[in-house]
JSON list of C-alpha atoms and ligand atoms in Angstrom, two decimals:
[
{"chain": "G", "resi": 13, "resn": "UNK", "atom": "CA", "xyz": [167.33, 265.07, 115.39]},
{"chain": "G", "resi": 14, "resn": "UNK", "atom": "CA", "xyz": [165.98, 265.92, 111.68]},
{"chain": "G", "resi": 15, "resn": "UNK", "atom": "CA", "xyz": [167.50, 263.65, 109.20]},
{"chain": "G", "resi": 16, "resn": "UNK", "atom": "CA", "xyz": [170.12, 264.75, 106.98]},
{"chain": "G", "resi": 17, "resn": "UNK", "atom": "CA", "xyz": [168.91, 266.09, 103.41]},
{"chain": "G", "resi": 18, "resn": "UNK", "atom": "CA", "xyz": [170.00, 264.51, 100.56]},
{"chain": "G", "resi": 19, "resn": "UNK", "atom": "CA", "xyz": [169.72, 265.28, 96.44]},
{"chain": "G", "resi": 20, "resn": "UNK", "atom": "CA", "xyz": [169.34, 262.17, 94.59]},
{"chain": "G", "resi": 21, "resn": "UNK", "atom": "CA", "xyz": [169.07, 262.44, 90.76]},
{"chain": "G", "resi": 22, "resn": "UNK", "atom": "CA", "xyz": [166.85, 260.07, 90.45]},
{"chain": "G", "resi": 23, "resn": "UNK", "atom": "CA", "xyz": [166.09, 258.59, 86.37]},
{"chain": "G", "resi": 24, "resn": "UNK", "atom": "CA", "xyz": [164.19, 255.53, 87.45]},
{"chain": "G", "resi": 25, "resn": "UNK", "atom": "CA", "xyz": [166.54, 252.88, 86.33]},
{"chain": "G", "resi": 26, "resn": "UNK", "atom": "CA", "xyz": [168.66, 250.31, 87.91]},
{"chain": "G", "resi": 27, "resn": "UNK", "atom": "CA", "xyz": [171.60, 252.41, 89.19]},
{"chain": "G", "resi": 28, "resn": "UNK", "atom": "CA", "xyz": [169.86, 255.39, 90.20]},
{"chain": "G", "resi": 29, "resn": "UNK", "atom": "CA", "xyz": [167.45, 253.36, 92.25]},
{"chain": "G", "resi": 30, "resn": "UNK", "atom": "CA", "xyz": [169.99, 251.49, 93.93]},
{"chain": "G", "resi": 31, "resn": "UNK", "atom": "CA", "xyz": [171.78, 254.55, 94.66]},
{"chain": "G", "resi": 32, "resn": "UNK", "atom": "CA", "xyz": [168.20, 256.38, 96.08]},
{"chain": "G", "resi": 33, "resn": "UNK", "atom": "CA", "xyz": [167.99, 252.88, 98.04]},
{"chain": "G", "resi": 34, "resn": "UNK", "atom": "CA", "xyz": [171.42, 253.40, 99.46]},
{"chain": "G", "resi": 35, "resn": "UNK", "atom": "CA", "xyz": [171.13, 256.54, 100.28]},
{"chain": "G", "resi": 36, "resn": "UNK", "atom": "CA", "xyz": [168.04, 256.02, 102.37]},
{"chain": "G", "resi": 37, "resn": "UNK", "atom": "CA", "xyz": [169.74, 253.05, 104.05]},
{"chain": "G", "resi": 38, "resn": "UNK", "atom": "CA", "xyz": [172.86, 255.83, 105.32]},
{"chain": "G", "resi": 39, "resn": "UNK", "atom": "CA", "xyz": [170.13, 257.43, 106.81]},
{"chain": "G", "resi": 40, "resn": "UNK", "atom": "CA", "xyz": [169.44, 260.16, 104.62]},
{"chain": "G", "resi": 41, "resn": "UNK", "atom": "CA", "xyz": [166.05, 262.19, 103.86]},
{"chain": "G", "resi": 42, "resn": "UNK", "atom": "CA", "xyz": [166.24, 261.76, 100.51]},
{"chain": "G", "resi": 43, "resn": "UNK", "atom": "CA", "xyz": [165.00, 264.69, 97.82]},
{"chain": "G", "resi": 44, "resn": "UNK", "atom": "CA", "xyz": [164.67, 263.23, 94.35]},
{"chain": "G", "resi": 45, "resn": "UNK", "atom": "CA", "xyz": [165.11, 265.21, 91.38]},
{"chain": "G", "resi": 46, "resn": "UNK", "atom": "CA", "xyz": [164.18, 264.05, 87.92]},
{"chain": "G", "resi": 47, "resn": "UNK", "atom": "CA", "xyz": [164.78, 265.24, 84.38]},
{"chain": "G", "resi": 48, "resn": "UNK", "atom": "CA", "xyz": [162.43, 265.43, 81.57]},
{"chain": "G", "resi": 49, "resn": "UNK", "atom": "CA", "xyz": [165.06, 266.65, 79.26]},
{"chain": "G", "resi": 50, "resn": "UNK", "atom": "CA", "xyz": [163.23, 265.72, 75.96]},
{"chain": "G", "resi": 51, "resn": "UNK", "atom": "CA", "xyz": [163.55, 261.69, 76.37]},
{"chain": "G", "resi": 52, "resn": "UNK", "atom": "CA", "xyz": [162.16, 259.66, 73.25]},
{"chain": "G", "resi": 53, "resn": "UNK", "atom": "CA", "xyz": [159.68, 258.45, 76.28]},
{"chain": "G", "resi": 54, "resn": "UNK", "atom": "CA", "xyz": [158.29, 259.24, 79.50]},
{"chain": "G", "resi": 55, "resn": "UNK", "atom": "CA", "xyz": [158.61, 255.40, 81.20]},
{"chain": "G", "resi": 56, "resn": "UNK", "atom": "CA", "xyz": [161.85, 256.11, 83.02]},
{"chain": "G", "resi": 57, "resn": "UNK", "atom": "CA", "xyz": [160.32, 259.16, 83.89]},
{"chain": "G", "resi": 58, "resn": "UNK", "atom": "CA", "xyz": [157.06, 257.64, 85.24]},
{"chain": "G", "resi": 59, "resn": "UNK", "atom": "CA", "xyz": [159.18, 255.03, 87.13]},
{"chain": "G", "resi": 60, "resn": "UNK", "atom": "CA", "xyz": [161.26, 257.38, 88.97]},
{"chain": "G", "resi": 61, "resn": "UNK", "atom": "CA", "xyz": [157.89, 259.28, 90.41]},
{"chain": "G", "resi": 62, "resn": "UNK", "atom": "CA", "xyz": [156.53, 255.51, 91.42]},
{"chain": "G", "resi": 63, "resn": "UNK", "atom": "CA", "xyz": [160.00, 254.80, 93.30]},
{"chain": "G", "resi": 64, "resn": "UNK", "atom": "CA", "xyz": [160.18, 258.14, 95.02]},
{"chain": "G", "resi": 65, "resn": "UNK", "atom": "CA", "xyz": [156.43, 258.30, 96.42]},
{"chain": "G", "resi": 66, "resn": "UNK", "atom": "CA", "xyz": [156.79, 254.53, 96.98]},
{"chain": "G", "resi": 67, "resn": "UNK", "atom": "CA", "xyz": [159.92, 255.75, 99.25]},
{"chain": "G", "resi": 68, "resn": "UNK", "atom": "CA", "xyz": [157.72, 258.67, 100.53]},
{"chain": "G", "resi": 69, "resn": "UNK", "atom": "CA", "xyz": [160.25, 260.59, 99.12]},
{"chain": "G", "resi": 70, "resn": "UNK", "atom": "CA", "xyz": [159.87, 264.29, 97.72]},
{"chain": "G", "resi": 71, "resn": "UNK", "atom": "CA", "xyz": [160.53, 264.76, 94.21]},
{"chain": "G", "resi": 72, "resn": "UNK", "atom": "CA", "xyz": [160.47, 267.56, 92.07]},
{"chain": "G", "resi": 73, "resn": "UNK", "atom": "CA", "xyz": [160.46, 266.87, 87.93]},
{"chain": "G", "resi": 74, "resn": "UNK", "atom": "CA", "xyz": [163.10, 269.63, 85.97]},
{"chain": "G", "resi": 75, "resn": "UNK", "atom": "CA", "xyz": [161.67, 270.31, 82.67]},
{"chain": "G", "resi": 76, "resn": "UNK", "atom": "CA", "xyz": [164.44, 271.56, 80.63]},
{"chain": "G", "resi": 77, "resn": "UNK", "atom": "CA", "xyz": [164.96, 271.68, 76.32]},
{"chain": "G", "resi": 78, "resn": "UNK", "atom": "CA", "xyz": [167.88, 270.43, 74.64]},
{"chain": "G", "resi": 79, "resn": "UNK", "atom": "CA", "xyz": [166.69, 271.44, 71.17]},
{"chain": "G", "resi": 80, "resn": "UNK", "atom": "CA", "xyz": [170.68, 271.43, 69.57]},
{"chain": "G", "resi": 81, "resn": "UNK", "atom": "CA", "xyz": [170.95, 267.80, 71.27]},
{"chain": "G", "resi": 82, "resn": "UNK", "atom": "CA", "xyz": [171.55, 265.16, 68.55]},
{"chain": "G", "resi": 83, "resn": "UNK", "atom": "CA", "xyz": [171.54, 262.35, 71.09]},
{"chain": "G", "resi": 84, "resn": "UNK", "atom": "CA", "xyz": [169.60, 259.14, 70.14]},
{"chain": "G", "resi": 85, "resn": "UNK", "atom": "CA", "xyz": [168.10, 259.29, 73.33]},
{"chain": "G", "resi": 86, "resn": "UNK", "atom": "CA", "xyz": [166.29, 263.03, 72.41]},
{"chain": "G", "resi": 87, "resn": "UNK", "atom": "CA", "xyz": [166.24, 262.67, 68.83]},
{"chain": "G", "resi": 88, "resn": "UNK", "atom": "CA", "xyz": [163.96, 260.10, 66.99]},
{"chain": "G", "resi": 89, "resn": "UNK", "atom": "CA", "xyz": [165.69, 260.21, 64.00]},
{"chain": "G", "resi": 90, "resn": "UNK", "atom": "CA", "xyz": [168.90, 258.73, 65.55]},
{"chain": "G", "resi": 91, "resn": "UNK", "atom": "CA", "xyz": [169.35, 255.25, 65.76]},
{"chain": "G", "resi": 92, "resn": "UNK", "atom": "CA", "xyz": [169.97, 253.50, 69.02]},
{"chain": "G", "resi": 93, "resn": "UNK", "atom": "CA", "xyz": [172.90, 251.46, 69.01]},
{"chain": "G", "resi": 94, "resn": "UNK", "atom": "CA", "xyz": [171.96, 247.62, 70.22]},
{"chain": "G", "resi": 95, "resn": "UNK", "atom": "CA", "xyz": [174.86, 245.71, 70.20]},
{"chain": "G", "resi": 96, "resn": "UNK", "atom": "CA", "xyz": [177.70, 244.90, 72.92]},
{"chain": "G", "resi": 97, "resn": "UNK", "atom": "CA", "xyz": [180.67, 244.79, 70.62]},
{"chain": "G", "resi": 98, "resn": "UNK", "atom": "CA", "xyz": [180.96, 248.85, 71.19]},
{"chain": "G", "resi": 99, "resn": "UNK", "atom": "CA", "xyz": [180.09, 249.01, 74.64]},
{"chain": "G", "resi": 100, "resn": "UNK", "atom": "CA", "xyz": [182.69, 251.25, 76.44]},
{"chain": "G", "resi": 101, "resn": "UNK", "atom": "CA", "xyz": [184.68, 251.49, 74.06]},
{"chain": "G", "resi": 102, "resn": "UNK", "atom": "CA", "xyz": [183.48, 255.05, 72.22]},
{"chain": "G", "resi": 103, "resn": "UNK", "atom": "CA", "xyz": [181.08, 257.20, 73.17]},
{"chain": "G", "resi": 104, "resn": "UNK", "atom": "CA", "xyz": [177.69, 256.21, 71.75]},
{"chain": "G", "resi": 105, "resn": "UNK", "atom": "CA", "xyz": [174.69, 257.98, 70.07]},
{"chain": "G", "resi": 106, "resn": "UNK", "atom": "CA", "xyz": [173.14, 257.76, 73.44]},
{"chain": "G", "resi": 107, "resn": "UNK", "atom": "CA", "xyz": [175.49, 259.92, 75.01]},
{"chain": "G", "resi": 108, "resn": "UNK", "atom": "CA", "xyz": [174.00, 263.81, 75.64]},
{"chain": "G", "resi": 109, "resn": "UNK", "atom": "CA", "xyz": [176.43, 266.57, 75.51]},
{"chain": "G", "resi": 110, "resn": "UNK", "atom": "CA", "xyz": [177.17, 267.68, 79.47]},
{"chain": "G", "resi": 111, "resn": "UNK", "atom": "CA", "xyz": [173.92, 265.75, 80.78]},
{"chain": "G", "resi": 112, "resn": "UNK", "atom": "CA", "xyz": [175.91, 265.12, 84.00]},
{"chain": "G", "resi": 113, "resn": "UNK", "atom": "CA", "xyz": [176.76, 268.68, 84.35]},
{"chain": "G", "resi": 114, "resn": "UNK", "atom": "CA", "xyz": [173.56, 269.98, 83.25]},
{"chain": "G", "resi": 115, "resn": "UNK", "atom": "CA", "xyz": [172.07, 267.20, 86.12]},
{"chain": "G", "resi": 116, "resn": "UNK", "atom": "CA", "xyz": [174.58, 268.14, 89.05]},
{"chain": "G", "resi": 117, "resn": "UNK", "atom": "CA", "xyz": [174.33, 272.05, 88.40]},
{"chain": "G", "resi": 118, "resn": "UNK", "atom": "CA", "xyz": [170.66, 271.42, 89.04]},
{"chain": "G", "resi": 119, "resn": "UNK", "atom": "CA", "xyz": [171.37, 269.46, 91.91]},
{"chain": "G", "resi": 120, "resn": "UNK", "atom": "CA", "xyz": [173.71, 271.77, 93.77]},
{"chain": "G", "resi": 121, "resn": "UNK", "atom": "CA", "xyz": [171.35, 274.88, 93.52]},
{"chain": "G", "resi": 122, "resn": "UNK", "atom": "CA", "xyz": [168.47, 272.64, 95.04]},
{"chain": "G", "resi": 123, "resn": "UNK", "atom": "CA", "xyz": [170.77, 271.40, 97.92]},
{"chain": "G", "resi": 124, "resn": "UNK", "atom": "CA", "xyz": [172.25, 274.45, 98.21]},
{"chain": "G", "resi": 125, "resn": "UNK", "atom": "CA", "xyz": [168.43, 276.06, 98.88]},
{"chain": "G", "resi": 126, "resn": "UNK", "atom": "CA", "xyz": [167.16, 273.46, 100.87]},
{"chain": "G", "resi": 127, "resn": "UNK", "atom": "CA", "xyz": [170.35, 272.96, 103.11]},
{"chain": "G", "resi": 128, "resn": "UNK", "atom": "CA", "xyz": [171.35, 270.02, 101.97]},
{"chain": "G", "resi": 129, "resn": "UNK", "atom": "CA", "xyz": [175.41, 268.99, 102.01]},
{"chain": "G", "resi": 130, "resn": "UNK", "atom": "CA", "xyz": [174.89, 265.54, 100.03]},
{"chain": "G", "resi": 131, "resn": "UNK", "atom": "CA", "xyz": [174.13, 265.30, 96.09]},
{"chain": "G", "resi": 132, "resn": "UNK", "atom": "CA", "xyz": [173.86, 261.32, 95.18]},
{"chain": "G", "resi": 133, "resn": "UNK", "atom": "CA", "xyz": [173.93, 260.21, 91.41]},
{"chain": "G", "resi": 134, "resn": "UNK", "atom": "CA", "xyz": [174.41, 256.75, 90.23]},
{"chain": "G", "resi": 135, "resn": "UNK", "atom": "CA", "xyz": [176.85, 257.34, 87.80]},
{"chain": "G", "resi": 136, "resn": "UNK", "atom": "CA", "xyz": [178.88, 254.05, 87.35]},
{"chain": "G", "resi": 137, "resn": "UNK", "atom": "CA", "xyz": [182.21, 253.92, 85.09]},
{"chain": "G", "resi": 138, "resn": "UNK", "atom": "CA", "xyz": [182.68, 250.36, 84.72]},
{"chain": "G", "resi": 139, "resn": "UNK", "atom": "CA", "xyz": [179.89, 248.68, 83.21]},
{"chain": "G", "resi": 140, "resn": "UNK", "atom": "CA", "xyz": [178.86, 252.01, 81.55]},
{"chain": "G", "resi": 141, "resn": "UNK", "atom": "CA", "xyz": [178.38, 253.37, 77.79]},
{"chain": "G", "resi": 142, "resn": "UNK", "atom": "CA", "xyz": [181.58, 255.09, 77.81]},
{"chain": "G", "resi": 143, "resn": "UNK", "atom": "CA", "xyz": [180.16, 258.61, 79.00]},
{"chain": "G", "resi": 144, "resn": "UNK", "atom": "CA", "xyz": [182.76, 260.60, 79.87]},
{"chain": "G", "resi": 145, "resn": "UNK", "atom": "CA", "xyz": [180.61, 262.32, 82.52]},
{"chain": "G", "resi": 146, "resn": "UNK", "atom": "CA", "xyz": [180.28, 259.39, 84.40]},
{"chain": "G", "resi": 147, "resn": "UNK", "atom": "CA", "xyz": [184.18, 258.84, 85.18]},
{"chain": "G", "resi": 148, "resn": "UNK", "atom": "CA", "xyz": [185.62, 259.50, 88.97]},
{"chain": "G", "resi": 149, "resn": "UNK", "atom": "CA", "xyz": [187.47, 262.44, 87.60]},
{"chain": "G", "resi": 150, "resn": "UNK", "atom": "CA", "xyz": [185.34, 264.42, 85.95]},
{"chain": "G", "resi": 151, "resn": "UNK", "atom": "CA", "xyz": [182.78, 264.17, 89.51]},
{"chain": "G", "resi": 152, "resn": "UNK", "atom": "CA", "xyz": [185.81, 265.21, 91.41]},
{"chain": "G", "resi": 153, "resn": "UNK", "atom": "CA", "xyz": [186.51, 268.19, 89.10]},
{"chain": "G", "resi": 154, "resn": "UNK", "atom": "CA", "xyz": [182.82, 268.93, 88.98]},
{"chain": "G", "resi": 155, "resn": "UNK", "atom": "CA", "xyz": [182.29, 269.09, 93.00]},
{"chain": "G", "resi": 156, "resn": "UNK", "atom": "CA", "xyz": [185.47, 271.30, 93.03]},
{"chain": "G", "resi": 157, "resn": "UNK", "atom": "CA", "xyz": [184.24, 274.00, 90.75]},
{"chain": "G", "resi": 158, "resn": "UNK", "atom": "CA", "xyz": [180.70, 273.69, 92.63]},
{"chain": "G", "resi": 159, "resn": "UNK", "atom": "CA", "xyz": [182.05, 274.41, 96.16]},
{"chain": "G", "resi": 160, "resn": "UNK", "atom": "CA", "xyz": [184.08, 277.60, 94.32]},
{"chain": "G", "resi": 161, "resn": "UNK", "atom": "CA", "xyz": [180.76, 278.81, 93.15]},
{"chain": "G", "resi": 162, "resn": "UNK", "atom": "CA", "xyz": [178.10, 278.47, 95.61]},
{"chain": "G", "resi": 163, "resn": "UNK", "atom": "CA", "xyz": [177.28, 280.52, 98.74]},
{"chain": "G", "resi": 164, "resn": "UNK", "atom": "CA", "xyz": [177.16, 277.86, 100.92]},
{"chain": "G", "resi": 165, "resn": "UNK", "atom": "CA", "xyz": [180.71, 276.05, 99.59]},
{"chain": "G", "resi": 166, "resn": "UNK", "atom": "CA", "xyz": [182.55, 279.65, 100.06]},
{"chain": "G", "resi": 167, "resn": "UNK", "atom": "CA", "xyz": [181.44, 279.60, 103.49]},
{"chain": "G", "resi": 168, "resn": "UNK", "atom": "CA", "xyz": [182.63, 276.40, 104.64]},
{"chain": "G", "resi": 169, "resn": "UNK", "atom": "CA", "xyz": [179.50, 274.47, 104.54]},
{"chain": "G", "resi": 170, "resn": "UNK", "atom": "CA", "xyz": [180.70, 272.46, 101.30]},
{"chain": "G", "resi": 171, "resn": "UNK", "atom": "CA", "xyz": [178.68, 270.06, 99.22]},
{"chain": "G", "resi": 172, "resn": "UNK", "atom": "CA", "xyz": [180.02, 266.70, 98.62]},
{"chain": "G", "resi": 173, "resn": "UNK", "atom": "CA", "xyz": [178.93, 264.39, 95.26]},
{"chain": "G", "resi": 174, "resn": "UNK", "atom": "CA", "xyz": [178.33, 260.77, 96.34]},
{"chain": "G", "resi": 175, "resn": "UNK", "atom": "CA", "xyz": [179.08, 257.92, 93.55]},
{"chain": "G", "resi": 176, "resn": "UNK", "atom": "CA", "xyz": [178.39, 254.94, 95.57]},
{"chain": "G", "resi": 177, "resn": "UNK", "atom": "CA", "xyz": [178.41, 252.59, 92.22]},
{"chain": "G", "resi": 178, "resn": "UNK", "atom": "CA", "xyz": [180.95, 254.27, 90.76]},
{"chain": "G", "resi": 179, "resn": "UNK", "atom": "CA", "xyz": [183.43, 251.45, 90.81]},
{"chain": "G", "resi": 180, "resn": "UNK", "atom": "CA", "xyz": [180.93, 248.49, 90.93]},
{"chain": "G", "resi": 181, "resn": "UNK", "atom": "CA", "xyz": [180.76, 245.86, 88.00]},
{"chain": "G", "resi": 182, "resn": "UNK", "atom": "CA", "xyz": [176.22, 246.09, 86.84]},
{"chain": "G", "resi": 183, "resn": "UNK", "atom": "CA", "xyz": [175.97, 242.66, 88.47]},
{"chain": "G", "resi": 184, "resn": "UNK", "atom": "CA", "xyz": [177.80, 243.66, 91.98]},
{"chain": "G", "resi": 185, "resn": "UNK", "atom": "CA", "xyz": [175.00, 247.11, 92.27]},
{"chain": "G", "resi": 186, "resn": "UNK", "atom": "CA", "xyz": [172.48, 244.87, 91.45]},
{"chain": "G", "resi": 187, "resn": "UNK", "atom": "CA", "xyz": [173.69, 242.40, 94.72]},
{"chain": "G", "resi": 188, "resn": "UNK", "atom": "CA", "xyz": [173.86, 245.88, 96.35]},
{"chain": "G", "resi": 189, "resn": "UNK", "atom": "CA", "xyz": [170.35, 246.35, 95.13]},
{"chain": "G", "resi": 190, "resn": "UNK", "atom": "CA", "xyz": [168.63, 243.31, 96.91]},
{"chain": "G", "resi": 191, "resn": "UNK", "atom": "CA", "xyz": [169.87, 243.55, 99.76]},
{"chain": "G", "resi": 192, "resn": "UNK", "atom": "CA", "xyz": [168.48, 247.29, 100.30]},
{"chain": "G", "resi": 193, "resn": "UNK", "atom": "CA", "xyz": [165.38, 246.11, 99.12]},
{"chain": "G", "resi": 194, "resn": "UNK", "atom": "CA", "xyz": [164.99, 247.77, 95.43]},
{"chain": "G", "resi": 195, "resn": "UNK", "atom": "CA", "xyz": [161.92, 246.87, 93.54]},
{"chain": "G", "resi": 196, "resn": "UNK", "atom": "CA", "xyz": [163.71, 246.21, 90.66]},
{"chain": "G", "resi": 197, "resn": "UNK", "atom": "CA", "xyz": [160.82, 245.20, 88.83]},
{"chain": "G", "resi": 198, "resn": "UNK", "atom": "CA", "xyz": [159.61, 248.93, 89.13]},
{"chain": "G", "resi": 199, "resn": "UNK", "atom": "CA", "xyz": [162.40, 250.39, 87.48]},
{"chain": "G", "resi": 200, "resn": "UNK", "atom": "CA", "xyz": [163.08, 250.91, 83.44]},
{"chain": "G", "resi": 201, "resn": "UNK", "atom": "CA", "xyz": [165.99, 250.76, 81.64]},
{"chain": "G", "resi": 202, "resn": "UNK", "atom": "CA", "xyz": [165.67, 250.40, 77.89]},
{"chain": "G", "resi": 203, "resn": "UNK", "atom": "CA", "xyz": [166.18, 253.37, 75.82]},
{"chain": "G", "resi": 204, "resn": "UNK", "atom": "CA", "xyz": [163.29, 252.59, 73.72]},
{"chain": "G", "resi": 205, "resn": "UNK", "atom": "CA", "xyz": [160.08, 253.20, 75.46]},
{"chain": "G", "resi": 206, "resn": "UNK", "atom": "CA", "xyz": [157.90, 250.22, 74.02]},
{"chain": "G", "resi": 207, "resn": "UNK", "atom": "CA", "xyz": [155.26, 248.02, 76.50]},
{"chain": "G", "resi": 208, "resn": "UNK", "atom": "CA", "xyz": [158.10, 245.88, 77.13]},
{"chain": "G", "resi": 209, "resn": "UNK", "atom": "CA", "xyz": [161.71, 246.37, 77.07]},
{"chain": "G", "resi": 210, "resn": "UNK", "atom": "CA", "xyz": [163.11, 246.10, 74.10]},
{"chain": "G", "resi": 211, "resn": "UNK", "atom": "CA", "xyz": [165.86, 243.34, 74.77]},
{"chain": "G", "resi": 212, "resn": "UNK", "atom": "CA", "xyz": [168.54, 244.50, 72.40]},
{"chain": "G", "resi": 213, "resn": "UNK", "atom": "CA", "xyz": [169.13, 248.49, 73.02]},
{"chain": "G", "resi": 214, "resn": "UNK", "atom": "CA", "xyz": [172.53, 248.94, 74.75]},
{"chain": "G", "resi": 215, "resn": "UNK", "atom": "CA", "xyz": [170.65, 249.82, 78.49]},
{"chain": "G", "resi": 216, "resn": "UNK", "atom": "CA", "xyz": [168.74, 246.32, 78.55]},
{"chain": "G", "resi": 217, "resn": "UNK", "atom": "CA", "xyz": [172.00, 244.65, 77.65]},
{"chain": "G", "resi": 218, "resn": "UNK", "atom": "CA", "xyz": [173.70, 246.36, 79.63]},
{"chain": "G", "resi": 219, "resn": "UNK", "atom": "CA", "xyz": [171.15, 245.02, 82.45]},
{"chain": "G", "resi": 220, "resn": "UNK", "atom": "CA", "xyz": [170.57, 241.68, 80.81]},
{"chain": "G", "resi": 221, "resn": "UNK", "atom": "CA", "xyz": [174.01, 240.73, 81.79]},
{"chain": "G", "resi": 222, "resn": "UNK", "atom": "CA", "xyz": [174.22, 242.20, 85.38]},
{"chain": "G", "resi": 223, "resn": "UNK", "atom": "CA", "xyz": [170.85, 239.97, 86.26]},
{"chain": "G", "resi": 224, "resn": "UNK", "atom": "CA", "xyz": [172.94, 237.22, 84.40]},
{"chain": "G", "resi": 225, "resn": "UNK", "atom": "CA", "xyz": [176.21, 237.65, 86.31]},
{"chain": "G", "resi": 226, "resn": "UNK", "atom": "CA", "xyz": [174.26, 237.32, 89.72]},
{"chain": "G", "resi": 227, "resn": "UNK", "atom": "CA", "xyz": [173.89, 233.63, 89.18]},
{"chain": "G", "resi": 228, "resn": "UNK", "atom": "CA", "xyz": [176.74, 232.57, 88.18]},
{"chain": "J", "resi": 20, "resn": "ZN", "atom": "ZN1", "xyz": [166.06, 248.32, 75.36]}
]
């Protein structure tokens, strides 16, 4: 029997690569789709299309333009934040208005044409930036309104969002991580896109600590 499809949105960092890992480990065929919304830089970008062929995956790269987007992750001019005393606590200049919706209503119509009932996306509301798009409810909400609107959810074959890090502290997806495997070395977090990441930029802190919390 064919494997079942999957959608993973797939950035190239740490939690979407765990979650493309974990997917493939449920036994999925796994159909990566990345976004080259107008990032600062291409090296997440670059490192999601290593990860999927590495995984023999299929991917397909969404091109889309933001131009209003004031986000310091599309807009030069805007500083990123790099410090932890903010993290979680407001939303930060990294944060791009609807990304997550934007992402998922991609998603759905590509699983919806290529018969696919499973949409994966690493969006994690613990260790996060405070994006509101990334919290349990809003997914829930979000994979309501898609299964009202779609062909393939009206006729009873609904689609179903998968958040498997949802609830998992950076340090417990990276555990997650090494055990399925992920390259982790492969992946890029840091919002800047420099030779090396940058060390201070909310993402590497963010990871910093997870790869810290492991060993203790
Ligand atoms: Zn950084």
């Amino acid at each position: 029997m064919a494997a079942k499809k999957a959608v993973i949105l797939l950035s190239g960092g740490l939690d979407s690569t765990t979650t493309l890992y974990y997917a493939k480990a449920k036994g999925y065929d796994c159909y990566c789709l990345l976004f080259d919304y107008g990032q600062r830089h291409k090296k997440e970008l670059k490192a999601a299309a290593k990860l999927a062929k590495l995984n023999k995956c299929e991917y397909t790269t969404v091109k889309i333009l933001l131009p209003w987007s004031k986000s310091a992750l599309t807009d030069t001019t805007v500083k990123i934040p790099a410090n932890t005393r903010n993290i979680g606590k407001k939303i930060p200049a990294t944060y791009v208005p609807a990304r997550n919706t934007i992402f998922l209503s991609f998603a759905a119509s590509y699983a919806e044409s290529i018969g696919a009932r499973k949409i994966f996306i690493g969006a994690n509301a613990l260790d996060y930036s405070g994006y509101p798009d990334c919290r349990p409810d809003y997914i829930k909400a979000y994979e309501k309104a898609v299964n009202l609107g779609t062909k393939s959810g009206v006729s009873g074959k609904k689609l179903k969002i998968e958040t498997p890090l949802i609830k998992l502290t950076k340090a417990k997806i990276i555990r997650l991580g090494k055990k399925l495997g992920v390259p982790y070395h492969f992946t890029w977090s840091c919002y800047q896109g420099g030779k090396t990441p940058c060390g201070i930029c909310e993402s590497c802190l963010l990871r910093k600590k997870g790869f810290e919390d492991i060993c203790r």
